[in-house]
Tab-separated table of C-alpha atoms and ligand atoms in Angstrom:
chain	number	residue	atom	x	y	z
A	1	MET	CA	-0.203	-6.957	-11.818
A	2	PRO	CA	1.965	-8.008	-8.891
A	3	ALA	CA	3.784	-11.312	-8.805
A	4	ARG	CA	1.854	-13.671	-6.576
A	5	LEU	CA	3.532	-16.499	-4.711
A	6	ALA	CA	2.177	-19.128	-2.317
A	7	VAL	CA	4.473	-20.673	0.282
A	8	SER	CA	3.171	-24.179	0.701
A	9	ASN	CA	3.845	-27.655	2.016
A	10	GLN	CA	1.093	-29.563	3.784
A	11	LYS	CA	3.541	-30.829	6.373
A	12	GLY	CA	3.480	-28.740	9.550
A	13	GLY	CA	6.545	-27.217	11.130
A	14	VAL	CA	8.733	-27.267	8.018
A	15	GLY	CA	9.212	-23.511	7.928
A	16	LYS	CA	6.458	-22.166	5.666
A	17	THR	CA	5.777	-19.215	7.921
A	18	THR	CA	9.449	-18.534	8.637
A	19	VAL	CA	10.345	-18.685	4.953
A	20	ALA	CA	7.334	-16.602	3.902
A	21	ILE	CA	8.107	-13.818	6.401
A	22	ASN	CA	11.805	-13.712	5.597
A	23	VAL	CA	11.395	-13.896	1.832
A	24	ALA	CA	8.924	-11.014	2.162
A	25	GLY	CA	11.471	-9.145	4.319
A	26	ALA	CA	14.216	-9.785	1.770
A	27	LEU	CA	12.064	-8.609	-1.131
A	28	ASN	CA	11.329	-5.432	0.819
A	29	ALA	CA	15.046	-5.000	1.471
A	30	ARG	CA	15.502	-5.135	-2.301
A	31	GLY	CA	13.041	-2.305	-2.671
A	32	ARG	CA	9.904	-4.273	-3.473
A	33	ASP	CA	6.455	-3.473	-2.120
A	34	VAL	CA	5.048	-6.610	-0.560
A	35	LEU	CA	1.568	-7.599	0.534
A	36	PHE	CA	1.673	-10.582	2.894
A	37	VAL	CA	-1.448	-12.720	3.319
A	38	ASP	CA	-1.712	-15.120	6.254
A	39	LEU	CA	-4.067	-17.850	5.086
A	40	ASP	CA	-3.358	-20.216	7.978
A	41	PRO	CA	-6.220	-20.334	10.507
A	42	GLN	CA	-3.601	-20.807	13.222
A	43	GLY	CA	-2.355	-17.297	12.489
A	44	ASN	CA	1.330	-17.966	13.208
A	45	ALA	CA	2.488	-15.410	10.662
A	46	SER	CA	0.053	-12.814	11.991
A	47	GLU	CA	1.502	-13.365	15.443
A	48	GLY	CA	5.054	-13.383	14.064
A	49	LEU	CA	4.380	-10.032	12.411
A	50	GLY	CA	3.042	-8.492	15.604
A	51	LEU	CA	-0.648	-8.685	14.692
A	52	ARG	CA	-2.011	-10.800	17.503
A	53	GLU	CA	-4.799	-8.297	18.158
A	54	ALA	CA	-5.948	-8.357	14.559
A	55	TYR	CA	-6.082	-12.138	14.778
A	56	ASP	CA	-8.588	-11.835	17.617
A	57	ALA	CA	-10.507	-8.927	16.079
A	58	ALA	CA	-14.266	-9.015	15.510
A	59	PRO	CA	-15.713	-9.521	12.009
A	60	PRO	CA	-15.390	-8.754	9.207
A	61	SER	CA	-12.159	-10.700	8.872
A	62	LEU	CA	-10.464	-12.688	6.144
A	63	PHE	CA	-13.027	-15.394	6.887
A	64	ASP	CA	-15.877	-13.132	5.749
A	65	VAL	CA	-13.892	-11.946	2.745
A	66	LEU	CA	-13.422	-15.538	1.576
A	67	THR	CA	-16.835	-16.941	2.423
A	68	ASP	CA	-19.267	-14.087	1.737
A	69	ALA	CA	-19.189	-12.410	-1.675
A	70	GLU	CA	-20.799	-9.280	-0.222
A	71	SER	CA	-17.895	-8.894	2.200
A	72	ARG	CA	-15.217	-9.433	-0.432
A	73	GLY	CA	-14.414	-5.730	-0.784
A	74	ALA	CA	-13.794	-5.500	2.973
A	75	ILE	CA	-10.383	-7.015	2.285
A	76	ALA	CA	-9.094	-3.467	1.752
A	77	ASP	CA	-9.878	-2.669	5.401
A	78	LEU	CA	-7.882	-5.650	6.619
A	79	VAL	CA	-4.532	-4.376	5.398
A	80	HIS	CA	-2.187	-3.684	8.314
A	81	GLU	CA	1.134	-1.907	8.153
A	82	HIS	CA	4.331	-3.625	9.215
A	83	PRO	CA	7.744	-1.953	8.879
A	84	ALA	CA	8.654	-4.215	5.964
A	85	MET	CA	5.362	-5.045	4.318
A	86	ASP	CA	1.608	-4.708	4.340
A	87	VAL	CA	-0.144	-7.639	5.995
A	88	ILE	CA	-3.577	-9.182	5.736
A	89	PRO	CA	-3.702	-11.169	8.959
A	90	SER	CA	-5.498	-14.405	9.601
A	91	ASN	CA	-8.246	-14.473	12.209
A	92	ILE	CA	-9.613	-16.821	14.809
A	93	ASP	CA	-12.728	-17.200	12.607
A	94	MET	CA	-10.590	-18.713	9.834
A	95	THR	CA	-10.823	-22.050	11.641
A	96	ALA	CA	-14.339	-22.286	10.165
A	97	ALA	CA	-13.262	-21.349	6.627
A	98	GLU	CA	-12.403	-24.821	5.360
A	99	PRO	CA	-15.883	-26.399	5.790
A	100	GLU	CA	-17.546	-23.194	4.642
A	101	LEU	CA	-15.526	-23.084	1.412
A	102	THR	CA	-16.310	-26.733	0.751
A	103	LEU	CA	-19.970	-25.823	0.564
A	104	SER	CA	-19.658	-22.589	-1.377
A	105	ARG	CA	-19.694	-22.126	-5.125
A	106	ARG	CA	-16.253	-21.491	-6.599
A	107	GLY	CA	-14.822	-22.356	-3.190
A	108	GLY	CA	-11.248	-22.494	-4.482
A	109	GLU	CA	-11.352	-19.130	-6.248
A	110	GLN	CA	-12.286	-16.754	-3.459
A	111	LEU	CA	-8.819	-15.446	-2.645
A	112	ALA	CA	-8.154	-14.600	-6.286
A	113	LEU	CA	-11.421	-12.670	-6.466
A	114	ALA	CA	-10.671	-10.842	-3.219
A	115	LEU	CA	-7.087	-9.926	-4.119
A	116	ASP	CA	-8.358	-8.062	-7.153
A	117	HIS	CA	-9.667	-5.464	-4.679
A	118	VAL	CA	-6.340	-4.659	-2.997
A	119	GLU	CA	-3.265	-5.470	-4.901
A	120	ASP	CA	-2.756	-2.680	-7.404
A	121	ASP	CA	0.142	-1.028	-5.639
A	122	TYR	CA	2.267	-4.045	-4.810
A	123	ASP	CA	5.146	-5.760	-6.565
A	124	TYR	CA	4.514	-9.038	-4.742
A	125	VAL	CA	1.738	-10.823	-2.928
A	126	ILE	CA	3.113	-13.567	-0.668
A	127	VAL	CA	0.623	-16.084	0.736
A	128	ASP	CA	1.478	-18.224	3.761
A	129	CYS	CA	-0.462	-21.514	3.570
A	130	PRO	CA	-1.938	-23.756	6.266
A	131	PRO	CA	-0.400	-27.183	6.944
A	132	HIS	CA	-2.906	-29.229	4.981
A	133	LEU	CA	-4.118	-29.681	1.425
A	134	GLY	CA	-7.626	-28.295	1.570
A	135	TYR	CA	-9.656	-25.454	0.162
A	136	LEU	CA	-7.506	-22.756	1.760
A	137	THR	CA	-4.350	-24.109	0.142
A	138	ASP	CA	-6.272	-24.496	-3.125
A	139	ASN	CA	-7.244	-20.833	-2.864
A	140	ALA	CA	-3.609	-19.864	-2.394
A	141	LEU	CA	-2.356	-21.981	-5.301
A	142	HIS	CA	-5.190	-20.893	-7.568
A	143	ALA	CA	-4.805	-17.204	-6.724
A	144	THR	CA	-1.036	-17.149	-7.144
A	145	GLY	CA	-0.254	-19.759	-9.799
A	146	ASN	CA	3.189	-19.940	-8.216
A	147	VAL	CA	4.534	-21.910	-5.303
A	148	LEU	CA	7.659	-21.755	-3.172
A	149	ILE	CA	8.142	-24.969	-1.226
A	150	PRO	CA	9.909	-25.141	2.124
A	151	ALA	CA	10.918	-28.643	3.208
A	152	LEU	CA	13.046	-30.146	5.918
A	153	ALA	CA	16.200	-31.957	4.803
A	154	GLU	CA	14.894	-35.276	6.104
A	155	SER	CA	13.668	-38.354	4.302
A	156	THR	CA	10.048	-37.722	5.367
A	157	SER	CA	10.074	-34.822	2.922
A	158	LYS	CA	10.129	-37.182	-0.074
A	159	ARG	CA	6.595	-38.400	0.578
A	160	ALA	CA	5.372	-34.929	1.540
A	161	LEU	CA	6.637	-33.458	-1.729
A	162	GLU	CA	5.166	-36.307	-3.745
A	163	LEU	CA	1.752	-35.606	-2.220
A	164	LEU	CA	2.095	-31.883	-2.805
A	165	PHE	CA	3.066	-32.303	-6.459
A	166	ASP	CA	0.184	-34.763	-7.008
A	167	HIS	CA	-2.173	-32.261	-5.450
A	168	VAL	CA	-0.894	-29.400	-7.586
A	169	GLU	CA	-1.300	-31.533	-10.707
A	170	ALA	CA	-4.903	-32.392	-9.808
A	171	LEU	CA	-5.650	-28.742	-9.080
A	172	GLU	CA	-4.216	-27.705	-12.443
A	173	LEU	CA	-6.599	-30.099	-14.172
A	174	ASP	CA	-9.596	-29.096	-12.036
A	175	TYR	CA	-9.202	-25.383	-12.654
A	176	ASP	CA	-7.429	-25.509	-15.987
A	177	ILE	CA	-4.561	-23.438	-14.608
A	178	THR	CA	-0.801	-23.729	-14.409
A	179	VAL	CA	0.954	-23.619	-11.058
A	180	ARG	CA	4.696	-23.130	-11.337
A	181	GLU	CA	7.161	-24.365	-8.750
A	182	ARG	CA	9.481	-21.393	-8.233
A	183	GLY	CA	11.910	-23.039	-5.853
A	184	LEU	CA	12.480	-25.367	-2.963
A	185	VAL	CA	13.838	-24.080	0.326
A	186	ALA	CA	15.510	-26.786	2.366
A	187	ASN	CA	15.007	-25.387	5.843
A	188	ARG	CA	16.449	-25.880	9.306
A	189	VAL	CA	19.352	-27.715	7.715
A	190	GLU	CA	21.953	-29.096	10.111
A	191	THR	CA	25.335	-30.630	9.517
A	192	THR	CA	24.323	-34.285	9.423
A	193	ASN	CA	24.701	-37.077	6.911
A	194	GLU	CA	20.947	-37.286	6.449
A	195	ALA	CA	20.770	-33.583	5.623
A	196	ARG	CA	23.651	-33.885	3.161
A	197	GLU	CA	22.019	-36.851	1.463
A	198	MET	CA	18.688	-35.067	1.285
A	199	MET	CA	20.258	-31.938	-0.224
A	200	ALA	CA	21.689	-34.148	-2.961
A	201	TRP	CA	18.295	-35.806	-3.390
A	202	PHE	CA	16.542	-32.425	-3.731
A	203	GLU	CA	19.023	-31.301	-6.390
A	204	ASP	CA	18.517	-34.584	-8.212
A	205	ALA	CA	14.743	-34.732	-7.942
A	206	PHE	CA	14.169	-31.088	-8.919
A	207	PRO	CA	16.729	-30.256	-11.593
A	208	ASP	CA	14.520	-27.533	-13.062
A	209	ILE	CA	13.922	-25.388	-10.001
A	210	PRO	CA	16.322	-23.623	-7.658
A	211	VAL	CA	17.079	-25.410	-4.384
A	212	TRP	CA	18.157	-23.178	-1.495
A	213	GLU	CA	19.538	-24.067	1.891
A	214	VAL	CA	18.480	-22.225	5.051
A	215	ARG	CA	20.349	-23.519	8.029
A	216	LYS	CA	19.053	-23.951	11.539
A	217	ARG	CA	19.436	-20.634	13.373
A	218	VAL	CA	17.951	-19.688	16.740
A	219	ALA	CA	17.943	-16.075	15.521
A	220	LEU	CA	15.125	-16.981	13.117
A	221	GLN	CA	12.987	-17.938	16.107
A	222	ARG	CA	14.033	-14.824	18.005
A	223	ALA	CA	13.206	-12.514	15.105
A	224	PHE	CA	9.838	-14.250	14.876
A	225	SER	CA	9.226	-13.599	18.578
A	226	ASP	CA	10.128	-9.945	18.003
A	227	GLY	CA	7.514	-9.722	15.250
A	228	VAL	CA	9.985	-9.051	12.441
A	229	SER	CA	11.940	-10.689	9.642
A	230	LEU	CA	15.741	-10.938	9.794
A	231	PHE	CA	15.881	-7.677	7.856
A	232	GLU	CA	14.382	-5.615	10.673
A	233	TYR	CA	16.063	-7.659	13.387
A	234	GLU	CA	18.634	-6.003	15.650
A	235	GLU	CA	21.556	-8.412	15.145
A	236	PRO	CA	22.958	-9.436	11.779
A	237	VAL	CA	22.225	-13.076	10.937
A	238	ASP	CA	24.111	-14.936	8.229
A	239	MET	CA	20.950	-16.520	6.821
A	240	ALA	CA	19.841	-13.073	5.660
A	241	GLU	CA	22.171	-13.614	2.697
A	242	GLU	CA	20.332	-16.772	1.699
A	243	PHE	CA	16.959	-15.046	1.864
A	244	LEU	CA	18.360	-12.197	-0.242
A	245	ALA	CA	19.534	-14.769	-2.767
A	246	ILE	CA	16.028	-16.222	-2.884
A	247	ALA	CA	14.553	-12.741	-3.326
A	248	ALA	CA	17.041	-11.902	-6.077
A	249	ASP	CA	16.182	-15.107	-7.909
A	250	LEU	CA	12.454	-14.453	-7.580
A	251	ASP	CA	12.974	-10.932	-8.923
A	252	GLU	CA	14.662	-12.466	-11.917
A	253	GLN	CA	12.011	-15.140	-12.416
A	254	PHE	CA	9.237	-12.558	-12.179
A	255	GLY	CA	10.945	-10.090	-14.438
A	256	PHE	CA	11.991	-7.452	-11.920
A	257	GLY	CA	15.514	-7.858	-13.225
A	258	SER	CA	18.418	-6.675	-11.151
A	259	ALA	CA	17.024	-3.211	-10.597
A	260	ALA	CA	17.919	-3.303	-6.925
A	261	ALA	CA	21.368	-3.741	-5.472
A	262	THR	CA	21.339	-4.726	-1.844
A	263	THR	CA	23.479	-6.116	0.913
A	264	ALA	CA	22.251	-7.991	3.952
A	265	SER	CA	23.377	-5.229	6.277
A	266	GLY	CA	21.755	-2.292	4.612
A	267	VAL	CA	18.900	-1.494	2.378
A	268	GLU	CA	20.516	0.024	-0.669
A	269	ALA	CA	17.778	-0.430	-3.160
A	270	SER	CA	18.722	1.697	-6.110
A	271	ARG	CA	17.415	1.883	-9.595
B	1	LIG	N1	15.907	-22.262	9.874
B	1	LIG	C1	15.370	-22.363	11.098
B	1	LIG	N2	16.169	-22.419	12.189
B	1	LIG	C2	15.648	-22.523	13.426
B	1	LIG	N3	14.336	-22.602	13.678
B	1	LIG	C3	13.470	-22.557	12.637
B	1	LIG	C4	13.940	-22.447	11.303
B	1	LIG	N4	12.862	-22.438	10.479
B	1	LIG	C5	11.781	-22.550	11.271
B	1	LIG	N5	12.123	-22.628	12.560
B	1	LIG	C6	11.220	-22.800	13.705
B	1	LIG	O1	10.520	-24.030	13.523
B	1	LIG	C7	9.157	-23.884	13.922
B	1	LIG	C8	8.237	-24.195	12.737
B	1	LIG	O2	8.473	-23.242	11.721
B	1	LIG	P1	7.270	-22.560	10.947
B	1	LIG	O3	7.855	-21.543	10.034
B	1	LIG	O4	6.226	-22.094	11.890
B	1	LIG	O5	6.731	-23.807	10.094
B	1	LIG	P2	5.327	-24.036	9.352
B	1	LIG	O6	4.798	-22.681	8.995
B	1	LIG	O7	5.664	-24.860	8.161
B	1	LIG	O8	4.444	-24.771	10.310
B	1	LIG	C9	9.012	-22.476	14.452
B	1	LIG	O9	9.173	-22.491	15.843
B	1	LIG	C10	10.163	-21.729	13.787
B	1	LIG	O10	10.600	-20.636	14.557
B	2	LIG	MG1	2.962	-21.811	9.391
């Protein structure tokens, strides 16, 4: 079974989508086969991976897969190819998913059930979450059992993380599952006192999980606009190293060992 990982933080604009795309790109650069699932009804990742048309496509979409058991198997037809990964895009209809899941039986388990139909060939399934703690995020956390948390290095993140951890704890009790925090990605970090203090706070508050630092780089926005991760982007960007470090750590945590040796500039996955 592939390693499944949700990228979540209910705060908007903290870098979930950016981190999810670039961690997926880094894992691919290390030789991993990645399936990327865009669970955000806003479809930012789908757009950032060049799948705007799929976002606007007629049913069946991810909405039907999650809300209609008969359409569950259609998930296999939603897989799109991207140079670095396979992608299941979000869709305009996903804006109706939240209320629909609230009403449905086993509303938090639909993604897990659907993924069983597609994931055989992948090493990783990466799920980009919406910016709120609702049924869609529950589906992501329940289906993956693992979470990578992007957060800004600002004091507002303290409260956001507290809420997220409370939510995860409640979900664990509700579903009798374990959700493991696999790491915290401080994102868009600048050289300010507040950022320095927050980095220290992260290290202090989360001694048991890795804390990474992705600095503010316009190139991350440009790569996004080009529909790619840093690893398919034309110019080299220093932050690629940090995403490779995250990918290497995930490989270790998920038992892929150090089978792949890679540099940021080239894909030298070798076994
Ligand atoms: N490290 C970074 N440096 C510069 N811009 C970034 C960085 N991370 C994210 N951004 C930009 O910030 C905005 C919000 O990021 P995004 O990944 O969409 O957050 P979320 O998915 O949490 O809403 C986007 O415009 C994105 O391009
Ligand atoms: Mg997003």
